[in-house]
CSV table of C-alpha atoms in Angstrom, one decimal:
chain,number,residue,atom,x,y,z
A,868,UNK,CA,-40.1,-51.0,44.4
A,869,UNK,CA,-43.3,-53.2,43.3
A,870,UNK,CA,-46.6,-54.4,44.8
A,871,UNK,CA,-48.0,-57.6,45.2
A,872,UNK,CA,-51.2,-57.8,42.3
A,873,UNK,CA,-54.1,-56.4,43.0
A,874,UNK,CA,-57.5,-56.1,40.9
A,875,UNK,CA,-60.4,-53.6,41.3
A,876,UNK,CA,-64.0,-54.1,40.3
A,877,UNK,CA,-65.4,-51.4,39.7
A,878,UNK,CA,-68.8,-52.6,41.6
A,879,UNK,CA,-67.0,-53.6,44.5
A,880,UNK,CA,-65.3,-50.6,46.3
A,881,UNK,CA,-63.6,-52.7,48.7
A,882,UNK,CA,-61.8,-54.7,46.2
A,883,UNK,CA,-59.6,-51.2,46.3
A,884,UNK,CA,-58.4,-52.3,49.3
A,885,UNK,CA,-58.7,-55.7,49.3
A,886,UNK,CA,-57.7,-56.4,45.3
A,887,UNK,CA,-53.8,-58.0,45.9
A,888,UNK,CA,-55.7,-60.4,48.1
A,889,UNK,CA,-57.8,-61.6,45.0
A,890,UNK,CA,-57.2,-63.2,42.1
A,891,UNK,CA,-58.2,-61.4,38.4
A,892,UNK,CA,-61.5,-62.4,38.0
A,893,UNK,CA,-63.0,-64.1,35.3
A,894,UNK,CA,-64.5,-63.1,32.4
A,895,UNK,CA,-68.1,-62.5,31.9
A,896,UNK,CA,-70.5,-63.9,29.6
A,897,UNK,CA,-70.9,-61.7,26.5
A,898,UNK,CA,-67.6,-59.9,26.8
A,899,UNK,CA,-66.7,-58.2,23.6
A,900,UNK,CA,-64.1,-61.4,22.9
A,901,UNK,CA,-61.3,-59.6,22.7
A,902,UNK,CA,-60.2,-61.4,25.3
A,903,UNK,CA,-61.0,-65.2,26.8
A,904,UNK,CA,-60.8,-67.2,29.6
A,905,UNK,CA,-58.3,-70.3,29.4
A,906,UNK,CA,-58.0,-73.1,31.6
A,907,UNK,CA,-54.8,-74.2,31.2
A,908,UNK,CA,-52.2,-74.5,33.3
A,909,UNK,CA,-53.9,-72.3,35.6
A,910,UNK,CA,-56.7,-69.9,34.2
A,911,UNK,CA,-55.1,-67.1,32.0
A,912,UNK,CA,-56.8,-64.1,30.3
A,913,UNK,CA,-55.1,-64.2,27.0
A,914,UNK,CA,-55.9,-61.8,24.1
A,915,UNK,CA,-55.7,-61.3,20.6
A,916,UNK,CA,-54.2,-58.8,19.7
A,917,UNK,CA,-54.8,-58.6,15.2
A,918,UNK,CA,-52.8,-55.3,14.1
A,919,UNK,CA,-54.8,-55.1,11.0
A,920,UNK,CA,-58.0,-54.0,13.3
A,921,UNK,CA,-55.8,-52.2,16.6
A,922,UNK,CA,-53.2,-50.4,17.5
A,923,UNK,CA,-50.7,-51.0,19.9
A,924,UNK,CA,-49.1,-47.7,21.9
A,925,UNK,CA,-46.5,-47.9,24.4
A,926,UNK,CA,-47.2,-44.8,27.2
A,927,UNK,CA,-44.3,-45.0,29.3
A,928,UNK,CA,-43.5,-40.5,29.8
A,929,UNK,CA,-46.6,-38.5,29.3
A,930,UNK,CA,-45.6,-34.3,27.1
A,931,UNK,CA,-44.5,-33.3,31.0
A,932,UNK,CA,-41.2,-35.8,31.1
A,933,UNK,CA,-42.9,-38.0,34.2
A,934,UNK,CA,-44.0,-41.0,33.9
A,935,UNK,CA,-47.8,-41.9,33.4
A,936,UNK,CA,-48.3,-44.1,36.1
A,937,UNK,CA,-51.5,-44.7,35.8
A,938,UNK,CA,-54.4,-45.8,33.1
A,939,UNK,CA,-56.3,-43.1,33.5
A,940,UNK,CA,-53.6,-40.5,33.0
A,941,UNK,CA,-51.7,-43.0,29.8
A,942,UNK,CA,-56.1,-42.8,28.2
A,943,UNK,CA,-55.1,-39.0,28.6
A,944,UNK,CA,-52.3,-39.1,26.3
A,945,UNK,CA,-54.4,-41.2,23.3
A,946,UNK,CA,-56.4,-38.1,22.7
A,947,UNK,CA,-59.4,-39.5,22.9
A,948,UNK,CA,-58.7,-42.8,20.6
A,949,UNK,CA,-60.5,-45.5,21.4
A,950,UNK,CA,-59.1,-47.9,24.3
A,951,UNK,CA,-59.9,-51.5,24.3
A,952,UNK,CA,-57.3,-52.9,26.8
A,953,UNK,CA,-54.5,-52.0,28.5
A,954,UNK,CA,-51.7,-53.5,31.0
A,955,UNK,CA,-48.3,-52.9,32.4
A,956,UNK,CA,-45.6,-53.6,30.0
A,957,UNK,CA,-42.4,-54.4,31.6
A,958,UNK,CA,-39.5,-53.6,34.2
A,959,UNK,CA,-39.3,-49.8,35.5
A,960,UNK,CA,-37.6,-47.9,38.1
A,961,UNK,CA,-38.4,-46.7,41.8
A,962,UNK,CA,-39.1,-43.2,39.3
A,963,UNK,CA,-41.5,-45.7,36.9
A,964,UNK,CA,-39.3,-44.7,34.2
A,965,UNK,CA,-38.4,-48.3,31.7
A,966,UNK,CA,-35.5,-50.2,33.2
A,967,UNK,CA,-34.6,-51.4,29.5
A,968,UNK,CA,-35.2,-50.1,26.2
A,969,UNK,CA,-38.4,-47.5,25.6
A,970,UNK,CA,-39.4,-46.8,22.5
A,971,UNK,CA,-42.3,-43.9,22.6
A,972,UNK,CA,-44.6,-43.1,19.3
A,973,UNK,CA,-41.5,-43.3,17.2
A,974,UNK,CA,-39.7,-41.6,20.0
A,975,UNK,CA,-36.2,-43.7,22.0
A,976,UNK,CA,-37.1,-42.2,25.8
A,977,UNK,CA,-34.4,-44.8,27.2
A,978,UNK,CA,-31.4,-47.7,25.8
A,979,UNK,CA,-31.4,-51.1,25.5
A,980,UNK,CA,-29.6,-52.0,29.3
A,981,UNK,CA,-27.3,-55.3,28.3
A,982,UNK,CA,-25.7,-55.7,31.7
A,983,UNK,CA,-25.2,-58.0,34.4
A,984,UNK,CA,-27.9,-57.8,37.3
A,985,UNK,CA,-29.7,-59.5,38.9
A,986,UNK,CA,-34.2,-60.1,39.1
A,987,UNK,CA,-36.2,-61.2,36.4
A,988,UNK,CA,-35.0,-58.6,34.3
A,989,UNK,CA,-31.0,-59.5,34.1
A,990,UNK,CA,-32.1,-63.9,33.5
A,991,UNK,CA,-30.4,-63.5,30.4
A,992,UNK,CA,-31.9,-63.8,27.4
A,993,UNK,CA,-33.8,-61.6,28.1
A,994,UNK,CA,-35.6,-59.9,25.3
A,995,UNK,CA,-37.4,-56.8,22.9
A,996,UNK,CA,-41.2,-56.7,22.5
A,997,UNK,CA,-41.5,-54.4,19.3
A,998,UNK,CA,-43.4,-53.2,16.9
A,999,UNK,CA,-41.8,-52.0,13.2
A,1000,UNK,CA,-43.6,-51.2,10.3
A,1001,UNK,CA,-46.3,-53.0,11.0
A,1002,UNK,CA,-45.3,-55.8,12.5
A,1003,UNK,CA,-44.8,-57.3,15.9
A,1004,UNK,CA,-41.6,-58.9,16.9
A,1005,UNK,CA,-39.7,-60.5,20.4
A,1006,UNK,CA,-36.5,-61.1,20.2
A,1007,UNK,CA,-33.1,-61.5,22.5
A,1008,UNK,CA,-31.6,-58.6,23.4
A,1009,UNK,CA,-28.4,-58.8,21.9
A,1010,UNK,CA,-30.1,-59.9,18.7
A,1011,UNK,CA,-32.1,-57.2,18.4
A,1012,UNK,CA,-29.2,-54.9,19.0
A,1013,UNK,CA,-26.8,-56.8,15.7
A,1014,UNK,CA,-29.5,-55.4,13.7
A,1015,UNK,CA,-30.9,-52.4,12.7
A,1016,UNK,CA,-34.6,-51.3,14.0
A,1017,UNK,CA,-36.3,-47.9,14.1
A,1018,UNK,CA,-39.2,-49.2,15.9
A,1019,UNK,CA,-42.7,-47.5,16.4
A,1020,UNK,CA,-43.3,-49.4,19.6
A,1021,UNK,CA,-40.5,-51.6,21.6
A,1022,UNK,CA,-39.7,-52.1,26.0
A,1023,UNK,CA,-37.5,-54.4,27.3
A,1024,UNK,CA,-38.0,-56.7,29.8
A,1025,UNK,CA,-36.6,-60.6,30.9
A,1026,UNK,CA,-36.1,-63.2,30.7
A,1027,UNK,CA,-37.3,-64.1,27.4
A,1028,UNK,CA,-40.1,-66.7,28.1
A,1029,UNK,CA,-39.7,-69.0,24.8
A,1030,UNK,CA,-37.0,-67.8,22.3
A,1031,UNK,CA,-37.2,-70.2,18.5
A,1032,UNK,CA,-40.0,-72.4,20.6
A,1033,UNK,CA,-36.9,-72.8,23.3
A,1034,UNK,CA,-37.8,-72.7,26.5
A,1035,UNK,CA,-35.4,-70.1,28.9
A,1036,UNK,CA,-32.7,-72.8,29.7
A,1037,UNK,CA,-33.4,-71.1,33.8
A,1038,UNK,CA,-36.8,-72.6,34.1
A,1039,UNK,CA,-37.0,-75.5,36.4
A,1040,UNK,CA,-40.6,-77.4,35.9
A,1041,UNK,CA,-42.1,-78.2,38.7
A,1042,UNK,CA,-40.4,-74.6,40.7
A,1043,UNK,CA,-42.9,-73.7,43.8
A,1044,UNK,CA,-41.1,-70.2,42.4
A,1045,UNK,CA,-44.8,-68.7,41.8
A,1046,UNK,CA,-46.8,-65.4,41.0
A,1047,UNK,CA,-49.5,-64.0,38.8
A,1048,UNK,CA,-47.6,-63.1,35.6
A,1049,UNK,CA,-48.4,-61.5,32.6
A,1050,UNK,CA,-46.3,-61.7,28.4
A,1051,UNK,CA,-46.3,-61.0,25.5
A,1052,UNK,CA,-46.0,-63.2,22.6
A,1053,UNK,CA,-46.2,-63.0,18.9
A,1054,UNK,CA,-47.5,-64.7,15.9
A,1055,UNK,CA,-45.0,-66.0,13.3
A,1056,UNK,CA,-46.3,-63.4,10.9
A,1057,UNK,CA,-46.1,-60.9,12.9
A,1058,UNK,CA,-49.7,-59.8,11.9
A,1059,UNK,CA,-50.9,-61.1,15.7
A,1060,UNK,CA,-50.1,-59.6,19.0
A,1061,UNK,CA,-50.6,-62.3,22.2
A,1062,UNK,CA,-50.8,-60.8,25.5
A,1063,UNK,CA,-52.3,-62.9,28.9
A,1064,UNK,CA,-52.3,-62.4,32.6
A,1065,UNK,CA,-52.8,-65.4,34.8
A,1066,UNK,CA,-55.6,-65.0,37.0
A,1067,UNK,CA,-53.5,-67.5,39.6
A,1068,UNK,CA,-49.9,-67.6,40.5
A,1069,UNK,CA,-47.6,-69.5,37.8
A,1070,UNK,CA,-44.1,-70.9,37.5
A,1071,UNK,CA,-41.9,-69.4,34.6
A,1072,UNK,CA,-41.9,-73.3,33.0
A,1073,UNK,CA,-45.0,-73.3,33.1
A,1074,UNK,CA,-46.2,-70.1,31.8
A,1075,UNK,CA,-43.8,-70.5,28.9
A,1076,UNK,CA,-45.7,-74.5,28.0
A,1077,UNK,CA,-48.3,-72.1,27.8
A,1078,UNK,CA,-47.5,-69.4,25.1
A,1079,UNK,CA,-45.9,-72.7,23.3
A,1080,UNK,CA,-48.3,-74.9,23.5
A,1081,UNK,CA,-51.8,-72.9,23.6
A,1082,UNK,CA,-50.7,-70.0,22.3
A,1083,UNK,CA,-49.3,-71.8,19.6
A,1084,UNK,CA,-45.8,-68.6,19.3
A,1085,UNK,CA,-42.3,-69.4,19.4
A,1086,UNK,CA,-41.6,-66.3,20.7
A,1087,UNK,CA,-42.6,-64.2,23.8
A,1088,UNK,CA,-41.3,-62.2,26.7
A,1089,UNK,CA,-42.1,-62.2,29.9
A,1090,UNK,CA,-43.3,-58.8,31.5
A,1091,UNK,CA,-44.1,-58.3,35.0
A,1092,UNK,CA,-44.6,-61.3,37.7
A,1093,UNK,CA,-45.4,-59.5,41.3
A,1094,UNK,CA,-47.7,-56.0,39.5
A,1095,UNK,CA,-49.9,-57.3,36.9
A,1096,UNK,CA,-52.3,-54.7,35.9
A,1097,UNK,CA,-55.4,-55.5,33.7
A,1098,UNK,CA,-57.7,-52.8,32.0
A,1099,UNK,CA,-60.1,-54.5,29.7
A,1100,UNK,CA,-64.0,-52.5,29.9
A,1101,UNK,CA,-65.3,-55.2,27.5
A,1102,UNK,CA,-64.9,-57.4,29.3
A,1103,UNK,CA,-65.8,-56.3,32.6
A,1104,UNK,CA,-62.1,-55.7,34.1
A,1105,UNK,CA,-61.3,-52.7,36.1
A,1106,UNK,CA,-58.1,-52.6,37.6
A,1107,UNK,CA,-57.0,-49.0,38.5
A,1108,UNK,CA,-53.9,-48.9,40.7
A,1109,UNK,CA,-51.6,-46.2,41.1
A,1110,UNK,CA,-47.8,-45.8,40.8
A,1111,UNK,CA,-47.2,-48.6,37.4
A,1112,UNK,CA,-44.2,-48.2,35.5
A,1113,UNK,CA,-44.4,-48.6,31.0
A,1114,UNK,CA,-48.0,-49.9,29.8
A,1115,UNK,CA,-48.9,-50.9,26.4
A,1116,UNK,CA,-52.7,-49.8,25.3
A,1117,UNK,CA,-54.5,-51.3,22.9
A,1118,UNK,CA,-57.1,-49.1,20.6
A,1119,UNK,CA,-59.2,-49.8,17.4
A,1120,UNK,CA,-57.9,-47.8,14.9
């Protein structure tokens, strides 16, 4: 269903072919400041998104009823909005449709999933990242479903990395299960979203600690671990891959 993480640099044609062998590049001097490079526990690109300045949009299904699958197609659906960042946004099926809850521009595309299964998505507690009335949240799926919500954006993935500051109980310190990973966390007041993608492989335990101890959030959600895709033109990062699942887009207000 998924391929290993890859990155194509705009000035290196060969990277499109060999990108899966390469770590995501470091940020150049003079980038726009939306994202920064954090060097612990592994080099990670951390993007800080204040919601009073930027809007987040989920791009999963186009007007033709088909998944966008690429950053290029997802941008076409944003009606000329200035896109500052794009990142993969959670698990997907073979046809690139979301596995779990997906709300795009206030429209429910897919109901939340609670059933048992295999893989990271089903490592409970899993969770939901959503934006409602201008505030961002990361919640356990069970809690989300026990409440009443009308989000403008929502994506379900798993596992949760942090729940109220506690590391997921199934994570193992020192685990050798390491992949390039990306995830999302939110500030306590819900006004700032933190998107992170590691440049090098990391295990779940250390990735959770990164969000708790370095980013300083109490709730964070894993998005993906083998297919991490990042488009950040202000930092010279331009990964153009085919057949993506749901995509998060950050646009200027």
